[in-house]
Every structure is written in C-alpha cells, then in structure tokens.
Amino acid sequence: QVQLQESGPGLVKASETLSLTCTVSGGSVNSNNHYWTWIRQPPGKALEWIGYIYYSGTTNYNPSLKSRVTISLDTSKNRFSLNLSSVSTADTAVYYCARANLYLKLDPWGQGALVTVSS
Amino acid sequence: QSVLTQPPSVSAAPGQNVSISCSGGSSNIAINYVFWYQQFPGTAPKLIIYDNNERPSGIPDRFFGSKSGSSATLGITGLQTGDEAEYYCGTWDSSVSAGLVVFGGGTKLTVL
C-alpha cells in the first residue's frame, strides 16, 4: 500500500523560498503510470493544484504559479520535492502531496503539511 | 473563484438522500473524467469517486457519481452522521496548452 509523507519547515519568511519534500513508501516514484503531484489548501479555502512531475522529469505547473514553482524528483531516495519562491502571506496553506494516475485521479494523499508565511 | 462551481452547502436529515452538483464547461467536465473527494476537518482529502462513477474499494455503494454534459453530481443515499464533511469535485482542464487539474470550491454537507 502506497503511502506519502510531507516534510519541511512549517514557517517561512515572506520573499523567501518554501521547500517541501514528499517521501513515498510502498511504491516507486520511478513509475511510468503515475504523476507525483502537489496540491495546497489555504485555511478555510478550496483545494488548488500546484503541479506534477513524471518519472521522466517532465513537469506541468499551474499557470498561476508557474513562474515561482519547481518540482523535482529524487529517485535514489524515492521522493519528490516542491520549491515555491518569493512567497507572501497568500501562500500560507496546508500543502499536500499525492499520487495521480494518467487520468489525474489523486490517490493516495499525504497527511498534509501546514506552512505559514510570516511577514 | 474556482473553475468548477459547487453549492457552498447542503443539508439533510439522517436516512435521507442528498445530491451535490458540480458545474464546469467544454474544456473540463464535458471531455474529461470527474473525481470526487471527501474531506473531514483537519484531515487530507480522500478519493471517493473516480472516472465519473466508479468507487474505490472500501467506499460504500451509498455514494455514487454521474455526469451529463458539462455537469457532474455526487449522490449519497441513506445519510449517516459520519458523512458530514466537505466534498470537492475535480477534473482535468484542457483550456491551456499543457492542461491543469481544477477543483470546485467545495460543498459542506451537514447531516441534521
């Protein structure tokens, strides 16, 4: 059974870079059947898709965040990472990682990591 | 403003049936699979419907999904107090060259 776990700093200063890692267990990120995905949810608000990375290294980002987002893959450690640069308080959210199939079905999800951006 | 439109809230009594709508357009729901996620406070979303109307193992058949044109619906029969949660629809949107995943704004289900 595949499980995902987010990790990283819970507090980031405005204008700096938010960095999170998602460690995958019970499955391999080196899979041609899945997209490794990041989603976020500001407090009290809806889900927002950030982007995904494929095992080949191909990425796809939400146009609204594209200029600030980088998602990378570390197959040796079976994990993938999110970098979001030049953050502001509007980036305060719970950040989730998830596995998506080729039709973008998101399952399973990690438990989520709250990241607060301080001004 | 979410790409997909859901009612902010619905409510019904235990044992009753309820439906939650999700309205989209020609670049998303009309041509792609719809997924539904259930989220309890303080926890991660959980997939309950995929490919418009399929249930993952372990999801009771009280939950069902349907799609018609550019709209989708999540139905829940025989409501239980444990169904009280936030529900999100999601799909792929092909309106930009590379596409993107879009979600609805969420619907809070209250079981009275």
PDB file of C-alpha atoms in Angstrom:
ATOM      1  CA  GLN A   1       0.000   0.000   0.000  1.00  0.00           C
ATOM      2  CA  VAL A   2       1.498   3.279  -1.149  1.00  0.00           C
ATOM      3  CA  GLN A   3       1.915   5.997   1.476  1.00  0.00           C
ATOM      4  CA  LEU A   4       3.120   9.571   1.090  1.00  0.00           C
ATOM      5  CA  GLN A   5       4.527  11.841   3.791  1.00  0.00           C
ATOM      6  CA  GLU A   6       5.287  15.556   3.529  1.00  0.00           C
ATOM      7  CA  SER A   7       8.142  17.153   5.448  1.00  0.00           C
ATOM      8  CA  GLY A   8       9.723  20.570   5.678  1.00  0.00           C
ATOM      9  CA  PRO A   9       9.740  23.849   7.597  1.00  0.00           C
ATOM     10  CA  GLY A  10       6.403  24.972   8.987  1.00  0.00           C
ATOM     11  CA  LEU A  11       7.367  28.633   8.957  1.00  0.00           C
ATOM     12  CA  VAL A  12       8.841  30.636   6.095  1.00  0.00           C
ATOM     13  CA  LYS A  13       9.555  34.355   5.873  1.00  0.00           C
ATOM     14  CA  ALA A  14       7.996  36.447   3.158  1.00  0.00           C
ATOM     15  CA  SER A  15      10.104  36.797  -0.010  1.00  0.00           C
ATOM     16  CA  GLU A  16      11.998  33.574   0.759  1.00  0.00           C
ATOM     17  CA  THR A  17      11.585  30.103  -0.778  1.00  0.00           C
ATOM     18  CA  LEU A  18       9.225  27.455   0.575  1.00  0.00           C
ATOM     19  CA  SER A  19      10.673  23.946   0.298  1.00  0.00           C
ATOM     20  CA  LEU A  20       8.849  20.691   1.000  1.00  0.00           C
ATOM     21  CA  THR A  21       9.651  17.051   0.372  1.00  0.00           C
ATOM     22  CA  CYS A  22       7.275  14.140  -0.127  1.00  0.00           C
ATOM     23  CA  THR A  23       8.651  10.713   0.709  1.00  0.00           C
ATOM     24  CA  VAL A  24       6.952   7.735  -0.932  1.00  0.00           C
ATOM     25  CA  SER A  25       6.805   4.305   0.671  1.00  0.00           C
ATOM     26  CA  GLY A  26       5.273   1.095  -0.637  1.00  0.00           C
ATOM     27  CA  GLY A  27       5.792   2.153  -4.237  1.00  0.00           C
ATOM     28  CA  SER A  28       8.330   3.721  -6.572  1.00  0.00           C
ATOM     29  CA  VAL A  29       8.444   7.248  -7.938  1.00  0.00           C
ATOM     30  CA  ASN A  30      10.171   5.691 -10.938  1.00  0.00           C
ATOM     31  CA  SER A  31       6.811   4.580 -12.324  1.00  0.00           C
ATOM     32  CA  ASN A  32       5.548   5.331 -15.822  1.00  0.00           C
ATOM     33  CA  ASN A  33       1.947   5.042 -14.598  1.00  0.00           C
ATOM     34  CA  HIS A  34       1.869   7.973 -12.199  1.00  0.00           C
ATOM     35  CA  TYR A  35       2.320  11.701 -11.826  1.00  0.00           C
ATOM     36  CA  TRP A  36       3.702  12.906  -8.493  1.00  0.00           C
ATOM     37  CA  THR A  37       1.622  15.881  -7.530  1.00  0.00           C
ATOM     38  CA  TRP A  38       1.442  18.843  -5.160  1.00  0.00           C
ATOM     39  CA  ILE A  39      -1.824  20.491  -4.072  1.00  0.00           C
ATOM     40  CA  ARG A  40      -2.387  23.208  -1.494  1.00  0.00           C
ATOM     41  CA  GLN A  41      -5.296  24.460   0.589  1.00  0.00           C
ATOM     42  CA  PRO A  42      -5.253  27.903   2.266  1.00  0.00           C
ATOM     43  CA  PRO A  43      -7.016  27.941   5.645  1.00  0.00           C
ATOM     44  CA  GLY A  44     -10.766  27.707   5.162  1.00  0.00           C
ATOM     45  CA  LYS A  45     -10.462  27.682   1.388  1.00  0.00           C
ATOM     46  CA  ALA A  46     -10.641  25.262  -1.518  1.00  0.00           C
ATOM     47  CA  LEU A  47      -8.022  22.978  -2.991  1.00  0.00           C
ATOM     48  CA  GLU A  48      -5.567  24.389  -5.534  1.00  0.00           C
ATOM     49  CA  TRP A  49      -3.458  22.196  -7.815  1.00  0.00           C
ATOM     50  CA  ILE A  50       0.195  23.284  -7.910  1.00  0.00           C
ATOM     51  CA  GLY A  51       1.676  20.839 -10.409  1.00  0.00           C
ATOM     52  CA  TYR A  52       3.185  17.440 -11.026  1.00  0.00           C
ATOM     53  CA  ILE A  53       6.331  15.642 -12.140  1.00  0.00           C
ATOM     54  CA  TYR A  54       6.532  12.461 -14.185  1.00  0.00           C
ATOM     55  CA  TYR A  55       9.205   9.793 -13.724  1.00  0.00           C
ATOM     56  CA  SER A  56      10.956  11.090 -16.857  1.00  0.00           C
ATOM     57  CA  GLY A  57      11.358  14.507 -15.229  1.00  0.00           C
ATOM     58  CA  THR A  58       8.610  16.135 -17.264  1.00  0.00           C
ATOM     59  CA  THR A  59       6.755  18.736 -15.233  1.00  0.00           C
ATOM     60  CA  ASN A  60       3.470  20.612 -15.540  1.00  0.00           C
ATOM     61  CA  TYR A  61       2.600  23.573 -13.345  1.00  0.00           C
ATOM     62  CA  ASN A  62      -0.487  25.638 -12.610  1.00  0.00           C
ATOM     63  CA  PRO A  63      -0.154  28.736 -14.829  1.00  0.00           C
ATOM     64  CA  SER A  64      -0.993  30.941 -11.853  1.00  0.00           C
ATOM     65  CA  LEU A  65       2.125  29.706 -10.006  1.00  0.00           C
ATOM     66  CA  LYS A  66       4.374  28.646 -12.861  1.00  0.00           C
ATOM     67  CA  SER A  67       6.876  31.494 -12.567  1.00  0.00           C
ATOM     68  CA  ARG A  68       7.622  30.589  -8.931  1.00  0.00           C
ATOM     69  CA  VAL A  69       7.298  26.773  -8.791  1.00  0.00           C
ATOM     70  CA  THR A  70       9.816  23.999  -9.260  1.00  0.00           C
ATOM     71  CA  ILE A  71       9.017  20.324  -8.658  1.00  0.00           C
ATOM     72  CA  SER A  72      11.886  17.850  -8.722  1.00  0.00           C
ATOM     73  CA  LEU A  73      12.336  14.099  -8.370  1.00  0.00           C
ATOM     74  CA  ASP A  74      14.949  12.140  -6.378  1.00  0.00           C
ATOM     75  CA  THR A  75      14.663   8.513  -7.462  1.00  0.00           C
ATOM     76  CA  SER A  76      17.575   7.414  -5.264  1.00  0.00           C
ATOM     77  CA  LYS A  77      15.618   8.447  -2.170  1.00  0.00           C
ATOM     78  CA  ASN A  78      12.180   7.708  -3.621  1.00  0.00           C
ATOM     79  CA  ARG A  79      10.884  11.197  -3.040  1.00  0.00           C
ATOM     80  CA  PHE A  80       9.903  14.380  -4.812  1.00  0.00           C
ATOM     81  CA  SER A  81      10.118  17.994  -3.768  1.00  0.00           C
ATOM     82  CA  LEU A  82       8.406  21.363  -4.114  1.00  0.00           C
ATOM     83  CA  ASN A  83      10.117  24.739  -4.198  1.00  0.00           C
ATOM     84  CA  LEU A  84       7.967  27.880  -4.238  1.00  0.00           C
ATOM     85  CA  SER A  85       9.958  31.105  -4.461  1.00  0.00           C
ATOM     86  CA  SER A  86       9.216  34.685  -3.435  1.00  0.00           C
ATOM     87  CA  VAL A  87       6.452  33.640  -1.063  1.00  0.00           C
ATOM     88  CA  SER A  88       3.964  36.012   0.518  1.00  0.00           C
ATOM     89  CA  THR A  89       1.351  35.582   3.224  1.00  0.00           C
ATOM     90  CA  ALA A  90      -1.061  34.478   0.473  1.00  0.00           C
ATOM     91  CA  ASP A  91       0.992  31.286   0.179  1.00  0.00           C
ATOM     92  CA  THR A  92       0.126  30.230   3.727  1.00  0.00           C
ATOM     93  CA  ALA A  93      -1.623  26.884   3.310  1.00  0.00           C
ATOM     94  CA  VAL A  94      -1.648  23.181   4.023  1.00  0.00           C
ATOM     95  CA  TYR A  95       0.469  21.602   1.311  1.00  0.00           C
ATOM     96  CA  TYR A  96      -0.420  18.065   0.222  1.00  0.00           C
ATOM     97  CA  CYS A  97       1.465  15.645  -1.960  1.00  0.00           C
ATOM     98  CA  ALA A  98      -0.444  12.965  -3.845  1.00  0.00           C
ATOM     99  CA  ARG A  99      -0.029  10.311  -6.483  1.00  0.00           C
ATOM    100  CA  ALA A 100      -2.029  10.770  -9.672  1.00  0.00           C
ATOM    101  CA  ASN A 101      -2.724   8.200 -12.355  1.00  0.00           C
ATOM    102  CA  LEU A 102      -2.688   9.009 -16.056  1.00  0.00           C
ATOM    103  CA  TYR A 103      -6.227  10.422 -15.811  1.00  0.00           C
ATOM    104  CA  LEU A 104      -5.174  12.608 -12.869  1.00  0.00           C
ATOM    105  CA  LYS A 105      -7.047  10.595 -10.248  1.00  0.00           C
ATOM    106  CA  LEU A 106      -5.436  11.746  -6.966  1.00  0.00           C
ATOM    107  CA  ASP A 107      -4.968   8.777  -4.671  1.00  0.00           C
ATOM    108  CA  PRO A 108      -3.476   8.433  -2.141  1.00  0.00           C
ATOM    109  CA  TRP A 109      -2.720  11.756  -0.487  1.00  0.00           C
ATOM    110  CA  GLY A 110      -0.189  12.600   2.174  1.00  0.00           C
ATOM    111  CA  GLN A 111      -1.450  13.863   5.520  1.00  0.00           C
ATOM    112  CA  GLY A 112      -0.524  17.454   4.634  1.00  0.00           C
ATOM    113  CA  ALA A 113       1.958  19.992   5.984  1.00  0.00           C
ATOM    114  CA  LEU A 114       0.925  23.414   7.210  1.00  0.00           C
ATOM    115  CA  VAL A 115       3.281  26.134   6.027  1.00  0.00           C
ATOM    116  CA  THR A 116       2.851  29.607   7.436  1.00  0.00           C
ATOM    117  CA  VAL A 117       4.458  32.581   5.717  1.00  0.00           C
ATOM    118  CA  SER A 118       5.333  35.352   8.131  1.00  0.00           C
ATOM    119  CA  SER A 119       5.560  38.952   7.066  1.00  0.00           C
TER     120      SER A 119
ATOM    121  CA  GLN B   1     -13.072  31.868  -7.904  1.00  0.00           C
ATOM    122  CA  SER B   2     -12.994  28.150  -8.710  1.00  0.00           C
ATOM    123  CA  VAL B   3     -13.224  26.848 -12.274  1.00  0.00           C
ATOM    124  CA  LEU B   4     -15.833  24.302 -11.194  1.00  0.00           C
ATOM    125  CA  THR B   5     -18.955  25.518  -9.407  1.00  0.00           C
ATOM    126  CA  GLN B   6     -20.389  23.726  -6.388  1.00  0.00           C
ATOM    127  CA  PRO B   7     -23.055  24.840  -3.921  1.00  0.00           C
ATOM    128  CA  PRO B   8     -21.359  26.059  -0.727  1.00  0.00           C
ATOM    129  CA  SER B   9     -23.538  23.893   1.476  1.00  0.00           C
ATOM    130  CA  VAL B  10     -26.229  21.230   1.509  1.00  0.00           C
ATOM    131  CA  SER B  11     -28.033  19.609   4.398  1.00  0.00           C
ATOM    132  CA  ALA B  12     -30.373  16.739   5.066  1.00  0.00           C
ATOM    133  CA  ALA B  13     -31.505  14.522   7.885  1.00  0.00           C
ATOM    134  CA  PRO B  14     -30.075  11.096   8.657  1.00  0.00           C
ATOM    135  CA  GLY B  15     -31.502   8.424   6.394  1.00  0.00           C
ATOM    136  CA  GLN B  16     -32.376  10.870   3.644  1.00  0.00           C
ATOM    137  CA  ASN B  17     -30.684  11.245   0.265  1.00  0.00           C
ATOM    138  CA  VAL B  18     -28.706  14.219  -0.956  1.00  0.00           C
ATOM    139  CA  SER B  19     -27.013  15.327  -4.151  1.00  0.00           C
ATOM    140  CA  ILE B  20     -24.133  17.735  -4.718  1.00  0.00           C
ATOM    141  CA  SER B  21     -23.716  19.354  -8.124  1.00  0.00           C
ATOM    142  CA  CYS B  22     -20.514  20.338  -9.895  1.00  0.00           C
ATOM    143  CA  SER B  23     -20.784  22.570 -12.931  1.00  0.00           C
ATOM    144  CA  GLY B  24     -17.985  23.075 -15.414  1.00  0.00           C
ATOM    145  CA  GLY B  25     -17.529  23.670 -19.115  1.00  0.00           C
ATOM    146  CA  SER B  26     -16.490  22.403 -22.504  1.00  0.00           C
ATOM    147  CA  SER B  27     -12.793  22.257 -21.651  1.00  0.00           C
ATOM    148  CA  ASN B  28     -13.088  20.295 -18.428  1.00  0.00           C
ATOM    149  CA  ILE B  29     -16.042  18.184 -17.266  1.00  0.00           C
ATOM    150  CA  ALA B  30     -17.520  17.817 -20.748  1.00  0.00           C
ATOM    151  CA  ILE B  31     -14.483  15.950 -22.059  1.00  0.00           C
ATOM    152  CA  ASN B  32     -12.656  14.534 -19.025  1.00  0.00           C
ATOM    153  CA  TYR B  33     -13.268  12.229 -16.086  1.00  0.00           C
ATOM    154  CA  VAL B  34     -14.676  13.707 -12.876  1.00  0.00           C
ATOM    155  CA  PHE B  35     -13.405  12.786  -9.428  1.00  0.00           C
ATOM    156  CA  TRP B  36     -14.928  13.412  -6.004  1.00  0.00           C
ATOM    157  CA  TYR B  37     -13.037  13.841  -2.751  1.00  0.00           C
ATOM    158  CA  GLN B  38     -14.292  13.761   0.835  1.00  0.00           C
ATOM    159  CA  GLN B  39     -12.506  15.839   3.468  1.00  0.00           C
ATOM    160  CA  PHE B  40     -13.075  15.822   7.211  1.00  0.00           C
ATOM    161  CA  PRO B  41     -11.809  18.802   9.248  1.00  0.00           C
ATOM    162  CA  GLY B  42      -8.081  18.696   9.807  1.00  0.00           C
ATOM    163  CA  THR B  43      -7.502  15.723   7.518  1.00  0.00           C
ATOM    164  CA  ALA B  44      -6.409  15.157   3.942  1.00  0.00           C
ATOM    165  CA  PRO B  45      -8.968  14.728   1.152  1.00  0.00           C
ATOM    166  CA  LYS B  46      -9.871  11.146   0.274  1.00  0.00           C
ATOM    167  CA  LEU B  47     -10.936   9.872  -3.130  1.00  0.00           C
ATOM    168  CA  ILE B  48     -14.499   8.528  -3.076  1.00  0.00           C
ATOM    169  CA  ILE B  49     -15.481   8.579  -6.783  1.00  0.00           C
ATOM    170  CA  TYR B  50     -13.245   8.306  -9.838  1.00  0.00           C
ATOM    171  CA  ASP B  51     -13.816   8.160 -13.587  1.00  0.00           C
ATOM    172  CA  ASN B  52     -17.239   9.828 -13.153  1.00  0.00           C
ATOM    173  CA  ASN B  53     -18.964   6.966 -11.390  1.00  0.00           C
ATOM    174  CA  GLU B  54     -16.513   4.373 -10.075  1.00  0.00           C
ATOM    175  CA  ARG B  55     -15.942   3.722  -6.370  1.00  0.00           C
ATOM    176  CA  PRO B  56     -12.558   2.782  -4.894  1.00  0.00           C
ATOM    177  CA  SER B  57     -12.576  -0.343  -2.792  1.00  0.00           C
ATOM    178  CA  GLY B  58     -13.922   0.321   0.679  1.00  0.00           C
ATOM    179  CA  ILE B  59     -16.276   3.131  -0.373  1.00  0.00           C
ATOM    180  CA  PRO B  60     -19.878   2.094   0.299  1.00  0.00           C
ATOM    181  CA  ASP B  61     -22.352   1.960  -2.557  1.00  0.00           C
ATOM    182  CA  ARG B  62     -24.377   4.675  -0.821  1.00  0.00           C
ATOM    183  CA  PHE B  63     -22.017   7.026  -2.667  1.00  0.00           C
ATOM    184  CA  PHE B  64     -22.462   7.310  -6.425  1.00  0.00           C
ATOM    185  CA  GLY B  65     -21.440   9.674  -9.175  1.00  0.00           C
ATOM    186  CA  SER B  66     -22.897  10.694 -12.504  1.00  0.00           C
ATOM    187  CA  LYS B  67     -22.041  13.055 -15.338  1.00  0.00           C
ATOM    188  CA  SER B  68     -24.114  14.721 -18.026  1.00  0.00           C
ATOM    189  CA  GLY B  69     -22.625  17.197 -20.456  1.00  0.00           C
ATOM    190  CA  SER B  70     -20.532  19.706 -18.544  1.00  0.00           C
ATOM    191  CA  SER B  71     -22.005  18.910 -15.131  1.00  0.00           C
ATOM    192  CA  ALA B  72     -21.479  16.152 -12.606  1.00  0.00           C
ATOM    193  CA  THR B  73     -23.315  15.056  -9.500  1.00  0.00           C
ATOM    194  CA  LEU B  74     -22.355  13.231  -6.336  1.00  0.00           C
ATOM    195  CA  GLY B  75     -25.229  11.404  -4.716  1.00  0.00           C
ATOM    196  CA  ILE B  76     -25.360   9.986  -1.228  1.00  0.00           C
ATOM    197  CA  THR B  77     -28.225   7.749  -0.118  1.00  0.00           C
ATOM    198  CA  GLY B  78     -29.198   6.813   3.433  1.00  0.00           C
ATOM    199  CA  LEU B  79     -27.253   9.679   5.002  1.00  0.00           C
ATOM    200  CA  GLN B  80     -25.304   8.955   8.144  1.00  0.00           C
ATOM    201  CA  THR B  81     -23.887  11.428  10.652  1.00  0.00           C
ATOM    202  CA  GLY B  82     -20.419  10.201   9.678  1.00  0.00           C
ATOM    203  CA  ASP B  83     -20.960  11.552   6.146  1.00  0.00           C
ATOM    204  CA  GLU B  84     -20.796  15.123   7.437  1.00  0.00           C
ATOM    205  CA  ALA B  85     -17.759  16.538   5.638  1.00  0.00           C
ATOM    206  CA  GLU B  86     -16.584  18.827   2.845  1.00  0.00           C
ATOM    207  CA  TYR B  87     -16.867  17.395  -0.678  1.00  0.00           C
ATOM    208  CA  TYR B  88     -14.810  18.539  -3.677  1.00  0.00           C
ATOM    209  CA  CYS B  89     -15.148  17.712  -7.338  1.00  0.00           C
ATOM    210  CA  GLY B  90     -12.115  17.755  -9.582  1.00  0.00           C
ATOM    211  CA  THR B  91     -11.166  17.137 -13.168  1.00  0.00           C
ATOM    212  CA  TRP B  92      -8.630  17.887 -15.881  1.00  0.00           C
ATOM    213  CA  ASP B  93      -8.991  21.154 -17.761  1.00  0.00           C
ATOM    214  CA  SER B  94      -7.694  21.363 -21.311  1.00  0.00           C
ATOM    215  CA  SER B  95      -8.127  25.123 -21.757  1.00  0.00           C
ATOM    216  CA  VAL B  96      -4.379  25.816 -21.597  1.00  0.00           C
ATOM    217  CA  SER B  97      -1.790  24.045 -23.757  1.00  0.00           C
ATOM    218  CA  ALA B  98      -0.392  21.777 -21.057  1.00  0.00           C
ATOM    219  CA  GLY B  99      -3.663  21.358 -19.173  1.00  0.00           C
ATOM    220  CA  LEU B 100      -4.199  21.563 -15.448  1.00  0.00           C
ATOM    221  CA  VAL B 101      -6.170  19.965 -12.629  1.00  0.00           C
ATOM    222  CA  VAL B 102      -9.100  22.074 -11.428  1.00  0.00           C
ATOM    223  CA  PHE B 103     -11.322  21.729  -8.389  1.00  0.00           C
ATOM    224  CA  GLY B 104     -14.669  23.013  -7.263  1.00  0.00           C
ATOM    225  CA  GLY B 105     -14.964  25.377  -4.329  1.00  0.00           C
ATOM    226  CA  GLY B 106     -16.200  22.597  -2.059  1.00  0.00           C
ATOM    227  CA  THR B 107     -19.595  21.767  -0.566  1.00  0.00           C
ATOM    228  CA  LYS B 108     -20.139  21.445   3.159  1.00  0.00           C
ATOM    229  CA  LEU B 109     -22.561  18.605   3.872  1.00  0.00           C
ATOM    230  CA  THR B 110     -24.419  18.926   7.154  1.00  0.00           C
ATOM    231  CA  VAL B 111     -26.375  15.948   8.458  1.00  0.00           C
ATOM    232  CA  LEU B 112     -29.043  17.474  10.656  1.00  0.00           C
TER     233      LEU B 112
END
